[in-house]
Amino acid sequence: MIKDYTILSFFFFFLNLSLYPQEVRIFHVEDFDLNGKVKSCLVITDYGRESFEFNEEGVLKRTVTQYNDSDQDITYYKYDGGELVEKRMESYKNNALDTSTSMANFYTIDTVPQRKVLEKIVSYDKQFLEQQEYQYNEEGRLARIITSNAEGVDETTFEYTPYKNEITVSTFTNGILEKSVRTSERKSAKGVQEVILTKEYIDGEPNRATEEVFNPNGKLVTSEDFLYNVAEKEFISQEKRFYHYSDGVLGKVVTKTVTTEAVEEYIFQFDNHQEKNWVKQIITPNNTYITRVITYYPEKEETQQGPNDRK
């Protein structure tokens, strides 16, 4: 199920994904809250702009992050047989390619006896940066990541623990628990909700947690942040956000703490395409905005054959 993070910050999308070791992922149109045969999407905010380009199958092929008139990052994605085989991140400073911070990721896929992906990362000035080996178990789940770089070798392992109608995925780095994600179901008056509880650890000790609840349509309805209280030996709620929708469109977010409550209203403008996408998002009372300029691939006309057209 693709989760609906309508207020996703595009500039931190990939940063957030890279906080913890995880398997190589291929991004699609739907991952960016877009519908239909989108060719490109330019996201404009009051603090910068970023563009996303997709192939006709809806797979991400290029991103451009524009910091100012002379500084930008461009990332290219290359595929073969539905697999990501190459990713290049080119960094431009003062309109010139910076070879020391630009890098290329090369992927080699092996499927015998179990799936294994080897990722090599080198800089444009031909410096070896890192190698990662992704190993999968018989069920096709990521089981281990072995990371090698100048600082040594680290091993990240993934443990899957099912229990009734839930499953917990625990992430260990060199044998020390780093993160756990428990996905479960909760019955409500409006159907079955999905609950994702993520706990983060420091040196194996609990530190913080987040619980997200999604409605049957995959939309985020609540998100709650916790900090671990060592004295009480439990997670204590710090902030909870409630997401309210009208006809499936986010209308407001209510944020509550023990002593405060704040309300943000969301206003969206949509384009006239058959697969409607929002092109402007305004958040009050701060009046922050995001504008999206979206282009589409032309729709292919379906041709109907008559009796005399068939061979």
mmCIF file of C-alpha atoms in Angstrom:
data_model
loop_
_atom_site.group_PDB
_atom_site.id
_atom_site.type_symbol
_atom_site.label_atom_id
_atom_site.label_comp_id
_atom_site.label_asym_id
_atom_site.label_seq_id
_atom_site.Cartn_x
_atom_site.Cartn_y
_atom_site.Cartn_z
ATOM 1 C CA MET A 1 0.000 0.000 0.000
ATOM 2 C CA ILE A 2 1.333 3.438 -0.914
ATOM 3 C CA LYS A 3 0.963 5.800 2.011
ATOM 4 C CA ASP A 4 -0.461 9.281 1.401
ATOM 5 C CA TYR A 5 1.871 11.904 2.879
ATOM 6 C CA THR A 6 0.152 14.887 1.270
ATOM 7 C CA ILE A 7 2.353 17.429 3.033
ATOM 8 C CA LEU A 8 5.582 15.623 2.178
ATOM 9 C CA SER A 9 8.563 17.978 1.988
ATOM 10 C CA PHE A 10 10.118 17.153 -1.374
ATOM 11 C CA PHE A 11 13.516 18.555 -0.459
ATOM 12 C CA PHE A 12 13.898 16.118 2.414
ATOM 13 C CA PHE A 13 12.302 13.120 0.695
ATOM 14 C CA PHE A 14 15.529 11.316 -0.135
ATOM 15 C CA LEU A 15 17.316 12.538 2.998
ATOM 16 C CA ASN A 16 14.722 10.924 5.219
ATOM 17 C CA LEU A 17 14.959 7.662 3.318
ATOM 18 C CA SER A 18 18.722 7.496 3.809
ATOM 19 C CA LEU A 19 18.720 7.848 7.615
ATOM 20 C CA TYR A 20 18.840 4.070 8.024
ATOM 21 C CA PRO A 21 20.315 1.321 5.841
ATOM 22 C CA GLN A 22 17.665 -0.173 3.577
ATOM 23 C CA GLU A 23 17.317 -1.956 0.287
ATOM 24 C CA VAL A 24 17.724 -0.289 -3.088
ATOM 25 C CA ARG A 25 14.414 1.324 -3.991
ATOM 26 C CA ILE A 26 12.890 2.364 -7.316
ATOM 27 C CA PHE A 27 10.645 5.434 -7.101
ATOM 28 C CA HIS A 28 7.412 5.876 -9.040
ATOM 29 C CA VAL A 29 4.994 8.693 -9.799
ATOM 30 C CA GLU A 30 2.736 7.651 -6.911
ATOM 31 C CA ASP A 31 5.556 8.117 -4.385
ATOM 32 C CA PHE A 32 5.394 11.870 -5.007
ATOM 33 C CA ASP A 33 1.631 12.278 -4.532
ATOM 34 C CA LEU A 34 1.091 12.388 -8.301
ATOM 35 C CA ASN A 35 -1.537 10.676 -10.463
ATOM 36 C CA GLY A 36 -1.639 9.653 -14.112
ATOM 37 C CA LYS A 37 1.010 9.625 -16.823
ATOM 38 C CA VAL A 38 3.137 12.431 -15.408
ATOM 39 C CA LYS A 39 6.192 13.366 -17.475
ATOM 40 C CA SER A 40 7.649 15.973 -15.124
ATOM 41 C CA CYS A 41 6.825 17.870 -11.965
ATOM 42 C CA LEU A 42 8.528 21.125 -10.972
ATOM 43 C CA VAL A 43 8.076 21.924 -7.281
ATOM 44 C CA ILE A 44 8.455 25.599 -6.350
ATOM 45 C CA THR A 45 8.534 26.836 -2.757
ATOM 46 C CA ASP A 46 9.635 30.002 -1.023
ATOM 47 C CA TYR A 47 12.978 28.338 -0.198
ATOM 48 C CA GLY A 48 13.938 26.726 -3.516
ATOM 49 C CA ARG A 49 12.795 24.415 -6.277
ATOM 50 C CA GLU A 50 13.143 20.805 -7.330
ATOM 51 C CA SER A 51 12.064 18.963 -10.458
ATOM 52 C CA PHE A 52 11.228 15.286 -10.989
ATOM 53 C CA GLU A 53 11.143 13.569 -14.377
ATOM 54 C CA PHE A 54 9.547 10.180 -15.096
ATOM 55 C CA ASN A 55 9.582 7.726 -17.999
ATOM 56 C CA GLU A 56 6.345 6.540 -19.629
ATOM 57 C CA GLU A 57 6.102 3.662 -17.149
ATOM 58 C CA GLY A 58 5.972 6.190 -14.299
ATOM 59 C CA VAL A 59 9.480 5.441 -12.994
ATOM 60 C CA LEU A 60 11.697 8.269 -11.747
ATOM 61 C CA LYS A 61 14.558 8.962 -14.166
ATOM 62 C CA ARG A 62 15.956 12.370 -13.135
ATOM 63 C CA THR A 63 15.777 14.937 -10.329
ATOM 64 C CA VAL A 64 17.172 18.460 -10.221
ATOM 65 C CA THR A 65 17.539 20.358 -6.951
ATOM 66 C CA GLN A 66 18.124 24.059 -7.621
ATOM 67 C CA TYR A 67 19.612 25.900 -4.654
ATOM 68 C CA ASN A 68 20.252 29.202 -6.431
ATOM 69 C CA ASP A 69 21.148 30.485 -9.908
ATOM 70 C CA SER A 70 24.580 28.809 -9.908
ATOM 71 C CA ASP A 71 24.317 25.805 -7.539
ATOM 72 C CA GLN A 72 22.347 22.636 -8.245
ATOM 73 C CA ASP A 73 22.374 18.857 -7.869
ATOM 74 C CA ILE A 74 21.240 16.593 -10.713
ATOM 75 C CA THR A 75 20.553 12.895 -10.169
ATOM 76 C CA TYR A 76 20.127 10.417 -13.049
ATOM 77 C CA TYR A 77 18.627 6.920 -12.767
ATOM 78 C CA LYS A 78 19.313 4.146 -15.286
ATOM 79 C CA TYR A 79 17.355 0.884 -15.456
ATOM 80 C CA ASP A 80 17.663 -2.455 -17.187
ATOM 81 C CA GLY A 81 14.931 -5.098 -17.141
ATOM 82 C CA GLY A 82 13.088 -3.299 -14.360
ATOM 83 C CA GLU A 83 16.186 -3.139 -12.153
ATOM 84 C CA LEU A 84 18.119 -0.035 -11.120
ATOM 85 C CA VAL A 85 21.633 -0.501 -12.521
ATOM 86 C CA GLU A 86 23.133 2.984 -12.237
ATOM 87 C CA LYS A 87 22.566 6.225 -10.345
ATOM 88 C CA ARG A 88 24.620 9.375 -10.849
ATOM 89 C CA MET A 89 24.520 12.450 -8.632
ATOM 90 C CA GLU A 90 26.226 15.467 -10.208
ATOM 91 C CA SER A 91 26.853 18.509 -8.029
ATOM 92 C CA TYR A 92 27.343 21.895 -9.676
ATOM 93 C CA LYS A 93 28.812 24.860 -7.805
ATOM 94 C CA ASN A 94 29.169 28.245 -9.514
ATOM 95 C CA ASN A 95 27.857 26.525 -12.680
ATOM 96 C CA ALA A 96 30.824 24.099 -12.705
ATOM 97 C CA LEU A 97 30.784 20.350 -12.023
ATOM 98 C CA ASP A 98 32.361 19.528 -8.647
ATOM 99 C CA THR A 99 34.006 16.145 -9.258
ATOM 100 C CA SER A 100 34.902 15.667 -5.588
ATOM 101 C CA THR A 101 31.264 15.712 -4.423
ATOM 102 C CA SER A 102 29.700 14.160 -7.546
ATOM 103 C CA MET A 103 29.349 10.395 -7.423
ATOM 104 C CA ALA A 104 28.144 7.347 -9.308
ATOM 105 C CA ASN A 105 26.406 4.269 -7.887
ATOM 106 C CA PHE A 106 26.674 1.050 -9.904
ATOM 107 C CA TYR A 107 24.449 -1.953 -9.142
ATOM 108 C CA THR A 108 25.041 -5.618 -9.999
ATOM 109 C CA ILE A 109 22.173 -8.062 -9.451
ATOM 110 C CA ASP A 110 22.568 -11.801 -8.811
ATOM 111 C CA THR A 111 19.558 -14.066 -8.203
ATOM 112 C CA VAL A 112 21.181 -17.473 -7.587
ATOM 113 C CA PRO A 113 20.688 -19.081 -5.112
ATOM 114 C CA GLN A 114 19.012 -16.072 -3.437
ATOM 115 C CA ARG A 115 18.816 -12.485 -4.611
ATOM 116 C CA LYS A 116 21.912 -10.375 -3.964
ATOM 117 C CA VAL A 117 22.634 -6.801 -5.044
ATOM 118 C CA LEU A 118 26.122 -5.291 -5.048
ATOM 119 C CA GLU A 119 26.364 -1.483 -4.995
ATOM 120 C CA LYS A 120 29.648 0.312 -5.658
ATOM 121 C CA ILE A 121 29.947 4.054 -5.068
ATOM 122 C CA VAL A 122 32.771 6.081 -6.623
ATOM 123 C CA SER A 123 33.310 9.824 -6.936
ATOM 124 C CA TYR A 124 33.738 11.581 -10.271
ATOM 125 C CA ASP A 125 37.400 12.190 -9.410
ATOM 126 C CA LYS A 126 37.752 8.364 -9.312
ATOM 127 C CA GLN A 127 37.896 7.917 -5.550
ATOM 128 C CA PHE A 128 36.332 4.754 -4.130
ATOM 129 C CA LEU A 129 33.770 5.773 -1.524
ATOM 130 C CA GLU A 130 31.804 2.737 -0.455
ATOM 131 C CA GLN A 131 30.512 -0.707 -1.347
ATOM 132 C CA GLN A 132 27.279 -2.222 -0.103
ATOM 133 C CA GLU A 133 26.147 -5.811 -0.519
ATOM 134 C CA TYR A 134 22.421 -6.447 -0.073
ATOM 135 C CA GLN A 135 21.563 -10.070 0.730
ATOM 136 C CA TYR A 136 18.000 -11.434 0.655
ATOM 137 C CA ASN A 137 16.499 -14.514 2.297
ATOM 138 C CA GLU A 138 14.451 -17.279 0.678
ATOM 139 C CA GLU A 139 11.251 -15.240 1.085
ATOM 140 C CA GLY A 140 12.781 -12.365 -0.899
ATOM 141 C CA ARG A 141 13.123 -10.122 2.148
ATOM 142 C CA LEU A 142 16.230 -8.058 2.778
ATOM 143 C CA ALA A 143 18.252 -9.977 5.391
ATOM 144 C CA ARG A 144 21.670 -8.313 5.532
ATOM 145 C CA ILE A 145 23.622 -5.290 4.288
ATOM 146 C CA ILE A 146 27.421 -5.423 4.406
ATOM 147 C CA THR A 147 28.971 -1.958 4.080
ATOM 148 C CA SER A 148 32.666 -1.498 3.269
ATOM 149 C CA ASN A 149 34.497 1.823 3.170
ATOM 150 C CA ALA A 150 37.710 3.482 4.360
ATOM 151 C CA GLU A 151 36.532 3.262 7.966
ATOM 152 C CA GLY A 152 36.078 -0.512 7.879
ATOM 153 C CA VAL A 153 33.247 -3.003 7.467
ATOM 154 C CA ASP A 154 29.790 -2.771 9.068
ATOM 155 C CA GLU A 155 27.030 -5.356 9.001
ATOM 156 C CA THR A 156 23.350 -4.441 9.194
ATOM 157 C CA THR A 157 20.916 -7.303 9.749
ATOM 158 C CA PHE A 158 17.117 -7.390 9.597
ATOM 159 C CA GLU A 159 14.993 -9.597 11.816
ATOM 160 C CA TYR A 160 11.318 -10.263 10.946
ATOM 161 C CA THR A 161 9.034 -11.241 13.833
ATOM 162 C CA PRO A 162 5.370 -12.021 13.017
ATOM 163 C CA TYR A 163 2.774 -12.068 15.785
ATOM 164 C CA LYS A 164 -0.951 -12.549 15.110
ATOM 165 C CA ASN A 165 -1.957 -9.724 12.712
ATOM 166 C CA GLU A 166 1.287 -7.758 13.016
ATOM 167 C CA ILE A 167 4.934 -7.955 11.995
ATOM 168 C CA THR A 168 7.973 -6.271 13.517
ATOM 169 C CA VAL A 169 11.111 -5.572 11.508
ATOM 170 C CA SER A 170 14.156 -4.971 13.729
ATOM 171 C CA THR A 171 17.344 -3.417 12.367
ATOM 172 C CA PHE A 172 20.689 -4.268 13.974
ATOM 173 C CA THR A 173 24.041 -2.628 13.170
ATOM 174 C CA ASN A 174 26.968 -4.826 14.145
ATOM 175 C CA GLY A 175 24.645 -6.697 16.479
ATOM 176 C CA ILE A 176 23.270 -3.605 18.244
ATOM 177 C CA LEU A 177 19.574 -2.766 17.913
ATOM 178 C CA GLU A 178 19.120 0.477 15.975
ATOM 179 C CA LYS A 179 15.467 0.574 14.931
ATOM 180 C CA SER A 180 12.268 -1.451 15.036
ATOM 181 C CA VAL A 181 9.148 -0.992 12.911
ATOM 182 C CA ARG A 182 5.944 -2.755 13.945
ATOM 183 C CA THR A 183 3.104 -2.817 11.406
ATOM 184 C CA SER A 184 -0.294 -3.905 12.704
ATOM 185 C CA GLU A 185 -4.020 -3.521 12.075
ATOM 186 C CA ARG A 186 -6.600 -1.764 14.187
ATOM 187 C CA LYS A 187 -10.370 -1.975 13.732
ATOM 188 C CA SER A 188 -12.279 1.311 13.710
ATOM 189 C CA ALA A 189 -15.807 2.486 12.904
ATOM 190 C CA LYS A 190 -14.660 3.358 9.371
ATOM 191 C CA GLY A 191 -12.839 0.105 8.671
ATOM 192 C CA VAL A 192 -9.464 -1.455 9.341
ATOM 193 C CA GLN A 193 -6.656 1.005 10.012
ATOM 194 C CA GLU A 194 -2.952 0.309 9.564
ATOM 195 C CA VAL A 195 -0.702 1.310 12.453
ATOM 196 C CA ILE A 196 3.066 1.753 12.031
ATOM 197 C CA LEU A 197 5.083 2.144 15.231
ATOM 198 C CA THR A 198 8.733 3.077 14.679
ATOM 199 C CA LYS A 199 11.161 2.993 17.607
ATOM 200 C CA GLU A 200 14.694 4.370 17.400
ATOM 201 C CA TYR A 201 17.558 3.305 19.642
ATOM 202 C CA ILE A 202 20.983 4.710 20.583
ATOM 203 C CA ASP A 203 23.581 2.080 21.515
ATOM 204 C CA GLY A 204 20.730 -0.387 21.856
ATOM 205 C CA GLU A 205 18.805 1.795 24.314
ATOM 206 C CA PRO A 206 15.367 3.247 23.415
ATOM 207 C CA ASN A 207 15.444 6.924 22.461
ATOM 208 C CA ARG A 208 12.390 8.081 20.496
ATOM 209 C CA ALA A 209 9.356 6.697 18.683
ATOM 210 C CA THR A 210 6.664 7.662 16.197
ATOM 211 C CA GLU A 211 3.245 6.073 15.728
ATOM 212 C CA GLU A 212 1.403 6.651 12.435
ATOM 213 C CA VAL A 213 -2.169 5.558 11.756
ATOM 214 C CA PHE A 214 -3.545 5.227 8.207
ATOM 215 C CA ASN A 215 -7.198 4.888 7.220
ATOM 216 C CA PRO A 216 -8.443 2.153 4.822
ATOM 217 C CA ASN A 217 -7.650 4.469 1.865
ATOM 218 C CA GLY A 218 -4.004 4.738 2.914
ATOM 219 C CA LYS A 219 -4.244 8.320 4.144
ATOM 220 C CA LEU A 220 -2.419 9.408 7.279
ATOM 221 C CA VAL A 221 -4.947 10.275 10.016
ATOM 222 C CA THR A 222 -2.754 10.625 13.118
ATOM 223 C CA SER A 223 0.959 10.881 13.835
ATOM 224 C CA GLU A 224 2.365 10.926 17.366
ATOM 225 C CA ASP A 225 5.932 11.549 18.570
ATOM 226 C CA PHE A 226 7.356 10.044 21.762
ATOM 227 C CA LEU A 227 10.563 10.407 23.788
ATOM 228 C CA TYR A 228 11.831 7.665 26.075
ATOM 229 C CA ASN A 229 11.820 8.540 29.766
ATOM 230 C CA VAL A 230 14.671 6.648 31.422
ATOM 231 C CA ALA A 231 13.342 7.182 34.943
ATOM 232 C CA GLU A 232 9.822 6.002 34.063
ATOM 233 C CA LYS A 233 11.140 3.360 31.639
ATOM 234 C CA GLU A 234 8.497 4.179 29.057
ATOM 235 C CA PHE A 235 7.847 6.322 25.995
ATOM 236 C CA ILE A 236 6.156 9.639 26.821
ATOM 237 C CA SER A 237 4.032 11.429 24.207
ATOM 238 C CA GLN A 238 5.442 14.786 23.089
ATOM 239 C CA GLU A 239 3.183 15.820 20.230
ATOM 240 C CA LYS A 240 0.255 14.395 18.281
ATOM 241 C CA ARG A 241 -1.045 15.532 14.903
ATOM 242 C CA PHE A 242 -4.579 14.894 13.611
ATOM 243 C CA TYR A 243 -5.171 15.019 9.835
ATOM 244 C CA HIS A 244 -8.659 15.965 8.619
ATOM 245 C CA TYR A 245 -9.827 15.358 5.035
ATOM 246 C CA SER A 246 -12.743 16.501 2.885
ATOM 247 C CA ASP A 247 -13.551 14.303 -0.137
ATOM 248 C CA GLY A 248 -10.108 12.723 0.259
ATOM 249 C CA VAL A 249 -8.286 16.078 0.242
ATOM 250 C CA LEU A 250 -6.366 17.275 3.295
ATOM 251 C CA GLY A 251 -8.209 20.196 4.903
ATOM 252 C CA LYS A 252 -6.450 20.839 8.189
ATOM 253 C CA VAL A 253 -3.900 19.476 10.651
ATOM 254 C CA VAL A 254 -4.447 19.890 14.394
ATOM 255 C CA THR A 255 -1.280 19.593 16.493
ATOM 256 C CA LYS A 256 -1.631 18.955 20.219
ATOM 257 C CA THR A 257 0.835 18.798 23.087
ATOM 258 C CA VAL A 258 0.169 18.616 26.814
ATOM 259 C CA THR A 259 -0.153 22.411 27.003
ATOM 260 C CA THR A 260 -0.756 23.689 23.455
ATOM 261 C CA GLU A 261 -2.961 23.239 20.402
ATOM 262 C CA ALA A 262 -2.329 24.637 16.920
ATOM 263 C CA VAL A 263 -4.351 24.417 13.714
ATOM 264 C CA GLU A 264 -3.063 24.630 10.148
ATOM 265 C CA GLU A 265 -5.524 24.985 7.281
ATOM 266 C CA TYR A 266 -4.659 23.565 3.842
ATOM 267 C CA ILE A 267 -5.943 25.040 0.597
ATOM 268 C CA PHE A 268 -5.340 23.209 -2.698
ATOM 269 C CA GLN A 269 -5.792 24.183 -6.324
ATOM 270 C CA PHE A 270 -6.051 21.348 -8.877
ATOM 271 C CA ASP A 271 -5.289 21.155 -12.582
ATOM 272 C CA ASN A 272 -7.822 20.219 -15.284
ATOM 273 C CA HIS A 273 -6.170 16.963 -16.305
ATOM 274 C CA GLN A 274 -8.226 13.784 -16.321
ATOM 275 C CA GLU A 275 -6.061 12.411 -13.488
ATOM 276 C CA LYS A 276 -6.291 15.478 -11.274
ATOM 277 C CA ASN A 277 -3.198 16.664 -9.405
ATOM 278 C CA TRP A 278 -2.854 19.620 -7.091
ATOM 279 C CA VAL A 279 -0.786 22.480 -8.498
ATOM 280 C CA LYS A 280 -0.809 24.829 -5.523
ATOM 281 C CA GLN A 281 -0.833 24.225 -1.783
ATOM 282 C CA ILE A 282 -1.289 27.105 0.669
ATOM 283 C CA ILE A 283 -0.946 26.596 4.415
ATOM 284 C CA THR A 284 -2.487 29.144 6.766
ATOM 285 C CA PRO A 285 -2.064 31.015 9.062
ATOM 286 C CA ASN A 286 1.619 31.292 8.036
ATOM 287 C CA ASN A 287 0.675 31.508 4.329
ATOM 288 C CA THR A 288 3.470 29.218 3.197
ATOM 289 C CA TYR A 289 3.031 27.772 -0.256
ATOM 290 C CA ILE A 290 4.124 25.059 -2.672
ATOM 291 C CA THR A 291 3.478 25.361 -6.416
ATOM 292 C CA ARG A 292 3.754 22.412 -8.791
ATOM 293 C CA VAL A 293 4.110 22.731 -12.563
ATOM 294 C CA ILE A 294 3.106 19.359 -14.021
ATOM 295 C CA THR A 295 3.434 18.076 -17.583
ATOM 296 C CA TYR A 296 1.939 14.834 -18.878
ATOM 297 C CA TYR A 297 2.679 12.274 -21.552
ATOM 298 C CA PRO A 298 0.046 12.383 -24.318
ATOM 299 C CA GLU A 299 -2.712 9.864 -23.874
ATOM 300 C CA LYS A 300 -2.557 7.047 -26.422
ATOM 301 C CA GLU A 301 -5.739 6.726 -28.445
ATOM 302 C CA GLU A 302 -7.312 3.277 -28.379
ATOM 303 C CA THR A 303 -8.033 1.964 -31.868
ATOM 304 C CA GLN A 304 -10.862 -0.463 -32.477
ATOM 305 C CA GLN A 305 -10.504 -2.968 -35.301
ATOM 306 C CA GLY A 306 -13.408 -3.722 -37.566
ATOM 307 C CA PRO A 307 -14.103 -7.160 -39.109
ATOM 308 C CA ASN A 308 -12.236 -6.227 -42.306
ATOM 309 C CA ASP A 309 -9.160 -5.070 -40.327
ATOM 310 C CA ARG A 310 -8.477 -8.455 -38.765
ATOM 311 C CA LYS A 311 -6.062 -10.807 -40.457
#
